[in-house]
Amino acid sequence: MAVEERDNHTGYLTTGHEWNGIKELNTPVPRAVYFFLTIAVAFSIGYWILMPAWPLGVTYTRGLLGIDQRNVVAQSLKEAAADRNVWTAKIQSESYAALLADPKMMAIVREVGRPLFGDNCAACHGRDATGGPGFPNLTTTSFLWGGKPDDIFNTIRVGINSAHKDTHVSQMPAFGRDAMLPRGDVLKAATYVYSLSNPGAKNLDPATVAAGKKIFADNCVACHGDNAKGNPELGAPDLTDRFWIYGGSLDAIDTSVWGGRQGHMPSWEGRLSELDRKILTLYLLDKRTQTP
Amino acid sequence: MSIFGFHYQLERKAIGLVLGIVLVSSIGGLVEIAPLFTIHQTVEDAKDMRLYTPLELAGRNIYIREGCYACHSQMIRTLRDEVDRYGPYSLAVESKYDHPMLWGSKRTGPDLARIGEKYSDQWQVAHLINPRDVVPVSIMPAYDWLLSTDLRTDDLSAHLKAQRAVGVPYTDEMIANAALDAYGQANPDSPRAEGVTKRYGKATTVRPFDGLPGRLTEMDAMVAYLQVLGRLTDAARKPVAQAGAVQ
């Protein structure tokens, strides 16, 4: 600024720049801006002292409050667990029978179990646990691996054909594809199986059903049992009821016997806590009582 | 105002002013980003950290190609509700070999950072062919062509090389065998399968991911990638367990 020049009209200094007779005013920065700037600077100095802020080569200033988001989340999880302890302790310590008979606890199980089931199980077993093609309905009394509370808890823990070391192994052989039975025999066995859950079906040839029964006795009873009622030791399903994993039409049954079936359910031991798994077991037991 | 005195001087020197602007606008980056490269805590140590196999890397490329990141994040934040729903929060080391990273910020669908082995291969395949077959209310698009399209493997070595150029420690042997390893990982009964676990570690999953052994499809790559998400290292499971947080 070579010359100090004051604009007569406003009383401000000019910058000394002039364009075609128009002079640029040197309007001072409003006081309010300084005010807020000062507050912001003071705040940041406080923040630098209290919170993690400045890099120092291989480390950084931790701040006097010692706040770390990872501890914050660990703490809030701990607090949440403590809050829930009122009822989680009871779920952990009491027996299934006692819990199932306690309407207050079951109301909690229903409330907490629903999102737990929704986040982890619904993708396969459906939102209402009623299953879908390839994924069993969990609301029935027809269980593959046993329907006692401990059985269900254990199934959830180890999974089926999963990577867990104690996994349930479910192997329905591929009788057709692996040439264990000729094509015609597969269809006969399937027809017999179909007749079990459709006793009134008229379009079935009695001779085929009888032949199928013989083939079934020779090949299938070891797993599915003499009456085709299934075997919870092997995860072999009851073939006489109306619940099917892969479909109960003659076609679907034929496909099961021809190509075999190896359902896969992951193990939940590593992903869900023991408490969560017990809640889910109770949730399923409860669902079962609601299904006719 | 005297504090503007220096500024008046600077304004009169064009180059000086430009340099001044560059200097001031880089302060943010210099203070907030640059030091992260020297601070030890930025990226945690994880000795068990594995590399993506060629098949998983191919799946990752398909994930990018199909724009899955537009609806799915891969970043569990340090917030209670996220940890409750998805599992342990994400660590920086878990994306150590992600070039580019796929953290994302939009969640039309759920976060996928811990989806690995949560569902079976059969479910993943059925879901990608048509999400509504398994989740009736799903709004996710169908990707059925993945199953009918053969995976391109001739460029896998080049992809590994490119990753090595940005710091992923692929060995010459891995690069030379990339195409064969991709085939081997999806065909456990083939003689190629052994080399995959030898080169990439025992924890590598070797399975016919798409259920069609003998064929290598884009579905194999996609599912192999989804099944490894969150499973390259166990580091994330440790701090949470220590804090006694899971319950």
XYZ file of C-alpha atoms in Angstrom:
539
model
C 0.000 0.000 0.000
C 1.718 2.972 -1.229
C -0.679 5.693 -0.196
C -3.189 5.668 2.646
C -6.396 6.893 1.110
C -9.704 7.201 2.872
C -12.998 6.888 1.012
C -15.042 9.936 1.886
C -18.399 8.285 1.428
C -17.937 5.266 3.761
C -15.022 6.416 5.855
C -13.069 3.181 5.156
C -9.526 3.017 3.798
C -9.155 1.951 0.193
C -6.766 -0.752 -0.991
C -5.290 1.687 -3.504
C -6.609 -0.429 -6.392
C -8.641 1.425 -8.943
C -10.587 0.279 -11.975
C -12.032 2.896 -14.261
C -12.471 5.250 -11.367
C -13.970 2.656 -9.045
C -11.883 2.186 -5.927
C -11.738 -0.977 -3.868
C -12.586 -0.482 -0.213
C -10.548 -2.162 2.466
C -13.558 -3.197 4.538
C -12.429 -4.608 7.871
C -13.339 -8.167 8.789
C -16.496 -8.038 10.962
C -15.916 -8.458 14.685
C -18.257 -11.435 14.888
C -15.900 -13.407 12.651
C -12.982 -12.776 15.015
C -15.199 -13.728 17.894
C -16.147 -17.102 16.465
C -12.643 -17.697 15.159
C -11.301 -17.232 18.681
C -13.849 -19.654 20.093
C -12.984 -22.240 17.425
C -9.262 -21.926 18.106
C -9.817 -22.223 21.862
C -12.009 -25.270 21.308
C -9.421 -26.981 19.146
C -6.679 -26.376 21.671
C -8.862 -27.959 24.328
C -9.660 -30.812 21.950
C -5.968 -31.378 21.141
C -5.210 -31.702 24.827
C -8.122 -33.979 25.689
C -8.484 -36.184 22.618
C -6.100 -38.175 20.406
C -4.833 -35.511 18.027
C -1.260 -34.959 16.919
C 0.973 -37.349 15.008
C 4.389 -37.868 16.560
C 6.416 -39.967 14.130
C 5.563 -43.556 14.928
C 2.906 -42.723 17.507
C 0.453 -39.941 18.368
C -0.727 -37.892 21.349
C -3.351 -39.952 23.201
C -5.099 -37.027 24.892
C -5.815 -36.679 28.586
C -9.205 -38.408 28.373
C -7.610 -41.513 26.853
C -10.600 -42.028 24.589
C -10.355 -44.811 22.013
C -13.379 -45.720 19.919
C -12.548 -49.414 20.291
C -12.741 -49.170 24.063
C -15.916 -47.163 23.757
C -17.634 -49.909 21.787
C -16.259 -52.636 24.068
C -17.574 -50.698 27.045
C -21.004 -50.162 25.533
C -21.245 -53.866 24.707
C -20.309 -54.668 28.282
C -22.929 -52.285 29.618
C -25.523 -53.751 27.293
C -24.656 -57.234 28.534
C -24.954 -56.022 32.119
C -28.349 -54.438 31.380
C -29.588 -57.678 29.902
C -28.150 -59.659 32.757
C -31.467 -59.410 34.580
C -32.909 -62.012 32.271
C -29.867 -63.510 30.491
C -28.638 -64.985 33.778
C -31.958 -66.739 34.162
C -31.866 -68.099 30.615
C -28.350 -69.362 31.112
C -29.005 -71.098 34.415
C -32.539 -72.477 34.128
C -33.624 -75.647 32.372
C -35.504 -75.628 29.095
C -38.610 -77.029 30.747
C -38.676 -74.290 33.382
C -38.106 -71.548 30.815
C -40.741 -72.857 28.405
C -43.254 -72.857 31.252
C -42.445 -69.266 32.210
C -44.555 -66.905 30.076
C -42.515 -63.858 31.077
C -39.260 -65.417 29.907
C -40.829 -66.720 26.721
C -42.086 -63.230 25.904
C -38.474 -62.064 26.098
C -37.299 -65.028 24.023
C -39.819 -64.150 21.326
C -38.770 -60.508 21.307
C -35.010 -61.132 21.278
C -35.182 -64.313 19.216
C -36.927 -62.771 16.262
C -34.136 -60.363 15.175
C -31.527 -62.974 16.097
C -33.249 -65.491 13.846
C -33.818 -62.824 11.196
C -30.147 -61.817 11.035
C -28.709 -65.313 11.040
C -31.179 -67.992 10.051
C -33.967 -66.415 8.016
C -31.969 -66.316 4.786
C -32.252 -70.111 4.638
C -35.104 -71.134 6.917
C -37.352 -68.205 6.028
C -38.543 -65.308 8.125
C -41.037 -67.463 10.003
C -38.774 -70.525 10.178
C -41.111 -72.407 7.857
C -38.342 -73.301 5.420
C -38.218 -73.403 1.637
C -36.916 -75.680 -1.107
C -33.739 -77.294 0.288
C -34.156 -75.788 3.749
C -36.292 -77.566 6.323
C -39.303 -76.173 8.131
C -38.229 -75.766 11.763
C -41.697 -75.256 13.186
C -42.785 -78.885 12.875
C -42.384 -81.828 15.206
C -40.674 -83.733 12.402
C -37.023 -83.138 13.222
C -34.112 -84.646 11.315
C -31.639 -84.682 14.171
C -34.012 -85.076 17.096
C -36.431 -82.583 18.584
C -35.335 -82.559 22.222
C -33.983 -79.184 23.400
C -30.450 -80.537 23.718
C -30.630 -82.069 20.244
C -31.681 -78.783 18.690
C -29.061 -76.846 20.634
C -26.425 -79.295 19.490
C -27.529 -79.119 15.834
C -27.217 -75.337 15.929
C -23.818 -75.636 17.572
C -22.159 -78.094 15.182
C -24.128 -77.596 11.973
C -24.815 -80.193 9.310
C -22.099 -81.199 6.833
C -20.297 -78.114 8.120
C -16.633 -77.361 8.795
C -17.096 -78.009 12.547
C -15.116 -80.987 13.846
C -18.202 -82.584 15.457
C -20.545 -81.752 12.601
C -23.616 -83.849 11.876
C -23.012 -85.709 8.649
C -26.032 -86.027 6.400
C -25.492 -88.209 3.345
C -28.349 -89.360 1.211
C -26.594 -91.442 -1.471
C -27.104 -90.760 -5.182
C -28.693 -94.107 -6.015
C -29.247 -93.298 -9.670
C -26.301 -91.121 -10.600
C -23.808 -93.367 -8.841
C -25.409 -96.448 -10.442
C -26.338 -98.133 -7.158
C -29.783 -98.855 -8.572
C -30.996 -99.118 -12.182
C -33.146 -96.237 -13.428
C -36.344 -98.213 -13.182
C -35.706 -99.213 -9.575
C -35.106 -95.609 -8.548
C -38.511 -94.667 -9.889
C -40.135 -97.664 -8.190
C -38.583 -96.800 -4.832
C -39.643 -93.189 -5.282
C -43.183 -94.279 -6.121
C -43.317 -96.368 -2.952
C -42.035 -93.419 -0.879
C -44.623 -91.185 -2.515
C -47.376 -93.638 -1.643
C -46.446 -93.453 2.062
C -47.522 -89.868 2.472
C -50.288 -90.097 -0.134
C -52.137 -93.237 0.906
C -55.205 -92.284 -1.122
C -53.381 -91.661 -4.422
C -55.262 -93.548 -7.130
C -52.969 -93.213 -10.129
C -50.243 -95.429 -8.633
C -49.761 -98.912 -9.979
C -49.958 -101.323 -6.992
C -47.348 -103.609 -8.565
C -44.872 -100.739 -8.834
C -45.524 -99.765 -5.215
C -45.008 -103.348 -4.083
C -41.755 -103.605 -6.077
C -40.696 -100.273 -4.619
C -41.395 -101.522 -1.128
C -39.021 -104.420 -1.713
C -36.304 -102.120 -3.092
C -36.825 -99.809 -0.135
C -36.432 -102.716 2.308
C -33.182 -103.722 0.614
C -31.617 -100.295 0.203
C -33.182 -97.643 2.369
C -34.252 -99.015 5.738
C -30.708 -98.932 7.107
C -31.016 -95.162 7.261
C -34.702 -94.331 7.012
C -35.858 -97.158 9.295
C -38.197 -100.125 8.778
C -41.306 -97.964 8.650
C -39.554 -95.122 6.791
C -40.031 -93.073 9.952
C -36.478 -91.735 9.785
C -33.511 -91.952 12.115
C -32.298 -88.991 14.169
C -28.880 -90.618 14.560
C -28.233 -90.215 10.838
C -30.355 -87.189 10.130
C -32.501 -89.361 7.861
C -35.929 -87.758 7.512
C -39.289 -89.312 8.183
C -40.620 -90.080 4.694
C -44.200 -90.752 5.777
C -45.243 -87.266 6.884
C -46.229 -84.196 4.891
C -42.999 -82.278 5.591
C -40.412 -82.336 2.817
C -37.096 -80.577 2.530
C -36.776 -80.983 -1.208
C -40.412 -81.409 -2.162
C -42.937 -84.219 -1.858
C -44.082 -84.573 -5.464
C -43.209 -87.839 -7.185
C -40.798 -85.884 -9.371
C -38.994 -84.273 -6.470
C -38.724 -87.560 -4.566
C -37.375 -89.232 -7.692
C -34.762 -86.473 -8.015
C -33.759 -86.945 -4.347
C -33.245 -90.679 -4.818
C -31.531 -90.300 -8.188
C -29.067 -87.556 -7.314
C -28.802 -87.882 -3.523
C -29.029 -85.006 -1.061
C -26.427 -83.430 1.212
C -27.943 -80.439 2.973
C -25.416 -78.001 4.401
C -26.059 -75.938 7.480
C -23.121 -73.933 8.863
C -21.990 -74.338 12.473
C -22.928 -71.408 14.693
C -20.504 -72.060 17.513
C -17.951 -69.540 16.316
C -20.469 -66.900 15.294
C -23.089 -66.874 18.032
C -22.553 -66.972 21.786
C -23.873 -69.872 23.835
C -26.577 -67.608 25.199
C -27.709 -66.607 21.710
C -27.847 -70.243 20.685
C -29.911 -71.143 23.719
C -32.309 -68.294 22.959
C -32.644 -69.583 19.392
C -33.318 -73.101 20.631
C -36.075 -71.792 22.895
C -37.380 -69.649 20.047
C -37.692 -72.709 17.813
C -39.237 -74.863 20.551
C -41.773 -72.109 21.073
C -42.529 -71.904 17.346
C -43.088 -75.620 17.315
C -45.771 -75.431 19.993
C -47.615 -72.855 17.888
C -47.782 -75.066 14.790
C -50.623 -77.551 14.528
C -4.681 -4.452 9.805
C -1.179 -5.556 10.414
C -1.811 -9.312 10.346
C -2.741 -8.890 6.715
C 0.503 -7.102 5.946
C 2.232 -10.294 4.820
C -0.783 -11.203 2.765
C -0.651 -7.885 0.925
C 2.926 -8.640 0.024
C 2.097 -12.160 -1.103
C -0.854 -11.109 -3.210
C 1.470 -9.114 -5.370
C 3.616 -12.136 -6.320
C 1.654 -14.575 -8.487
C 3.969 -17.595 -8.120
C 4.392 -16.968 -4.416
C 0.635 -16.805 -3.981
C 0.140 -20.088 -5.858
C 2.784 -21.800 -3.729
C 1.144 -20.365 -0.620
C -2.255 -21.739 -1.650
C -0.764 -25.171 -2.338
C 0.970 -25.146 1.031
C -2.101 -24.128 3.010
C -4.475 -26.505 1.276
C -2.141 -29.469 1.818
C -1.938 -28.944 5.592
C -5.046 -31.050 6.144
C -3.609 -33.976 4.220
C -0.144 -33.603 5.699
C -1.427 -33.608 9.256
C -4.249 -36.109 8.939
C -3.203 -38.589 6.273
C 0.576 -38.602 5.815
C 1.408 -39.489 9.460
C -0.755 -42.632 9.186
C 2.010 -44.159 7.094
C 4.497 -43.926 9.939
C 2.263 -44.485 12.986
C 2.558 -48.135 13.970
C -1.012 -48.549 15.221
C -2.585 -47.578 11.905
C -2.540 -51.095 10.504
C -2.583 -53.860 13.080
C -0.190 -56.769 12.820
C -1.749 -60.001 11.706
C 0.758 -62.756 11.151
C -1.926 -65.151 9.948
C -3.094 -62.783 7.180
C -3.540 -64.728 3.930
C -3.504 -63.526 0.341
C -6.478 -63.736 -1.973
C -6.105 -66.772 -4.192
C -6.404 -66.152 -7.948
C -9.986 -67.506 -7.865
C -10.954 -65.222 -4.983
C -9.295 -62.277 -6.694
C -11.232 -63.050 -9.861
C -14.411 -63.098 -7.781
C -13.452 -59.765 -6.305
C -13.091 -58.339 -9.796
C -16.551 -59.637 -10.696
C -17.893 -58.082 -7.491
C -16.491 -54.757 -8.701
C -17.676 -55.301 -12.277
C -21.244 -56.053 -11.174
C -21.327 -53.101 -8.810
C -22.196 -55.101 -5.716
C -20.472 -52.387 -3.679
C -23.220 -49.964 -4.638
C -25.588 -51.804 -2.306
C -23.245 -53.612 0.090
C -20.593 -52.217 2.402
C -17.668 -54.270 3.696
C -16.946 -52.327 6.833
C -18.363 -53.027 10.259
C -17.985 -49.816 12.212
C -17.059 -49.544 15.882
C -20.653 -49.128 16.972
C -22.561 -51.374 19.299
C -25.481 -52.143 17.014
C -23.168 -53.081 14.138
C -21.080 -55.395 16.284
C -24.271 -56.936 17.665
C -25.610 -57.626 14.225
C -22.602 -58.418 12.062
C -19.849 -59.514 14.447
C -16.472 -58.004 15.396
C -15.785 -54.584 13.867
C -13.477 -54.405 10.863
C -9.762 -53.826 11.323
C -7.533 -51.952 8.900
C -5.332 -55.013 8.447
C -8.272 -56.939 7.020
C -8.233 -54.718 3.935
C -4.460 -54.701 3.737
C -4.523 -56.514 0.400
C -7.666 -54.840 -0.941
C -6.688 -52.768 -3.963
C -8.958 -50.913 -4.317
C -10.731 -51.233 -0.975
C -14.452 -51.985 -1.117
C -15.553 -50.565 2.226
C -18.429 -48.748 0.593
C -20.836 -46.440 2.333
C -24.236 -47.406 0.993
C -26.198 -50.223 2.559
C -29.209 -51.157 0.511
C -28.394 -54.727 1.489
C -26.544 -55.923 4.602
C -22.847 -55.450 5.265
C -20.786 -58.313 3.839
C -17.531 -57.946 5.788
C -18.233 -61.131 7.789
C -20.354 -63.063 5.295
C -17.618 -65.686 4.727
C -18.930 -69.190 5.641
C -22.028 -67.692 7.232
C -24.121 -69.390 4.560
C -23.513 -72.495 2.506
C -22.252 -72.478 -1.081
C -25.620 -73.853 -2.165
C -27.379 -70.893 -0.594
C -25.004 -68.382 -2.152
C -25.460 -69.921 -5.598
C -29.255 -70.090 -5.265
C -29.323 -66.511 -3.961
C -27.218 -65.148 -6.821
C -29.250 -67.017 -9.457
C -32.404 -65.456 -8.082
C -32.468 -63.852 -4.625
C -36.239 -64.277 -4.421
C -35.924 -68.068 -4.513
C -34.472 -68.004 -1.003
C -35.454 -64.584 0.359
C -38.964 -63.942 -1.004
C -38.971 -60.219 -0.178
C -35.492 -59.495 -1.559
C -34.958 -56.515 -3.862
C -31.475 -57.618 -4.895
C -31.030 -58.129 -8.651
C -30.498 -61.643 -10.053
C -27.054 -62.579 -11.387
C -27.906 -65.892 -13.027
C -25.433 -65.497 -15.886
C -22.553 -65.998 -13.462
C -23.341 -69.712 -13.480
C -23.416 -70.041 -17.267
C -20.343 -67.891 -17.984
C -16.952 -69.555 -17.964
C -14.365 -67.721 -15.909
C -11.662 -65.975 -17.893
C -8.354 -67.221 -16.496
C -5.776 -66.220 -19.117
C -5.419 -62.763 -17.561
C -5.180 -63.901 -13.939
C -1.379 -63.851 -13.881
C -1.489 -60.251 -15.040
C -3.973 -59.388 -12.278
C -1.669 -60.917 -9.682
C 1.244 -58.994 -11.129
C -0.700 -55.769 -10.934
C -1.523 -56.473 -7.297
C 2.134 -57.148 -6.626
C 3.010 -53.802 -8.135
C 0.935 -52.112 -5.420
C 2.434 -54.143 -2.597
C 0.655 -57.500 -2.331
C 3.405 -60.102 -1.804
C 2.538 -62.591 -4.554
C 5.512 -64.772 -5.435
C 6.718 -65.566 -8.954
C 5.435 -69.094 -8.448
C 1.956 -67.842 -7.573
C 1.911 -65.611 -10.625
C 3.088 -68.386 -12.927
C 0.428 -70.804 -11.610
C -2.470 -68.368 -11.299
C -4.745 -69.911 -13.931
C -4.112 -73.480 -12.784
C -4.645 -72.560 -9.131
C -7.963 -70.955 -9.994
C -9.056 -74.203 -11.610
C -7.681 -76.314 -8.757
C -9.453 -74.402 -6.017
C -12.855 -75.140 -7.523
C -12.016 -78.769 -8.343
C -10.848 -80.577 -5.214
C -10.470 -83.880 -7.061
C -8.173 -82.519 -9.741
C -4.382 -82.800 -9.467
C -4.248 -78.985 -9.429
C -5.971 -78.723 -6.056
C -2.908 -79.586 -4.027
C -0.861 -76.668 -5.312
C -3.488 -74.192 -4.085
C -3.167 -75.101 -0.403
C 0.583 -75.435 -0.794
C 0.916 -71.894 -2.115
C -1.872 -70.112 -0.244
C -2.015 -71.937 3.074
C -3.962 -74.787 4.625
C -6.868 -72.573 5.629
C -7.717 -71.993 1.959
C -11.055 -73.543 1.023
C -10.919 -75.908 -1.923
C -14.459 -76.827 -2.982
C -16.653 -77.026 -6.064
C -18.222 -73.708 -5.078
C -20.891 -73.574 -7.782
C -21.782 -77.271 -7.446
C -20.506 -78.055 -10.940
C -17.151 -79.795 -10.553
C -15.099 -79.927 -13.715
C -16.264 -76.516 -14.895
C -14.841 -73.189 -13.815
C -17.522 -70.518 -13.923
C -17.779 -66.935 -12.762
C -20.092 -68.289 -10.065
C -17.163 -70.317 -8.677
C -15.112 -67.137 -8.397
C -17.934 -65.037 -6.932
C -18.838 -67.585 -4.244
C -15.176 -68.310 -3.417
C -14.725 -64.587 -2.835
C -17.878 -64.222 -0.709
C -16.872 -67.237 1.388
C -13.466 -65.748 2.212
C -14.759 -62.326 3.271
C -13.686 -61.671 6.855
C -11.718 -64.918 6.958
C -8.273 -63.923 5.689
C -7.199 -63.387 9.293
C -8.604 -64.073 12.752
C -7.223 -60.808 14.126
C -10.642 -59.145 14.430
C -12.045 -61.852 16.686
C -9.378 -61.370 19.333
C -9.867 -57.880 20.810
C -13.607 -58.413 21.178
C -13.115 -61.701 22.953
C -10.657 -60.040 25.332
C -13.119 -57.300 26.155
C -15.643 -59.981 27.033
C -18.035 -58.187 24.763
C -19.846 -61.039 23.118
C -22.804 -62.121 25.218
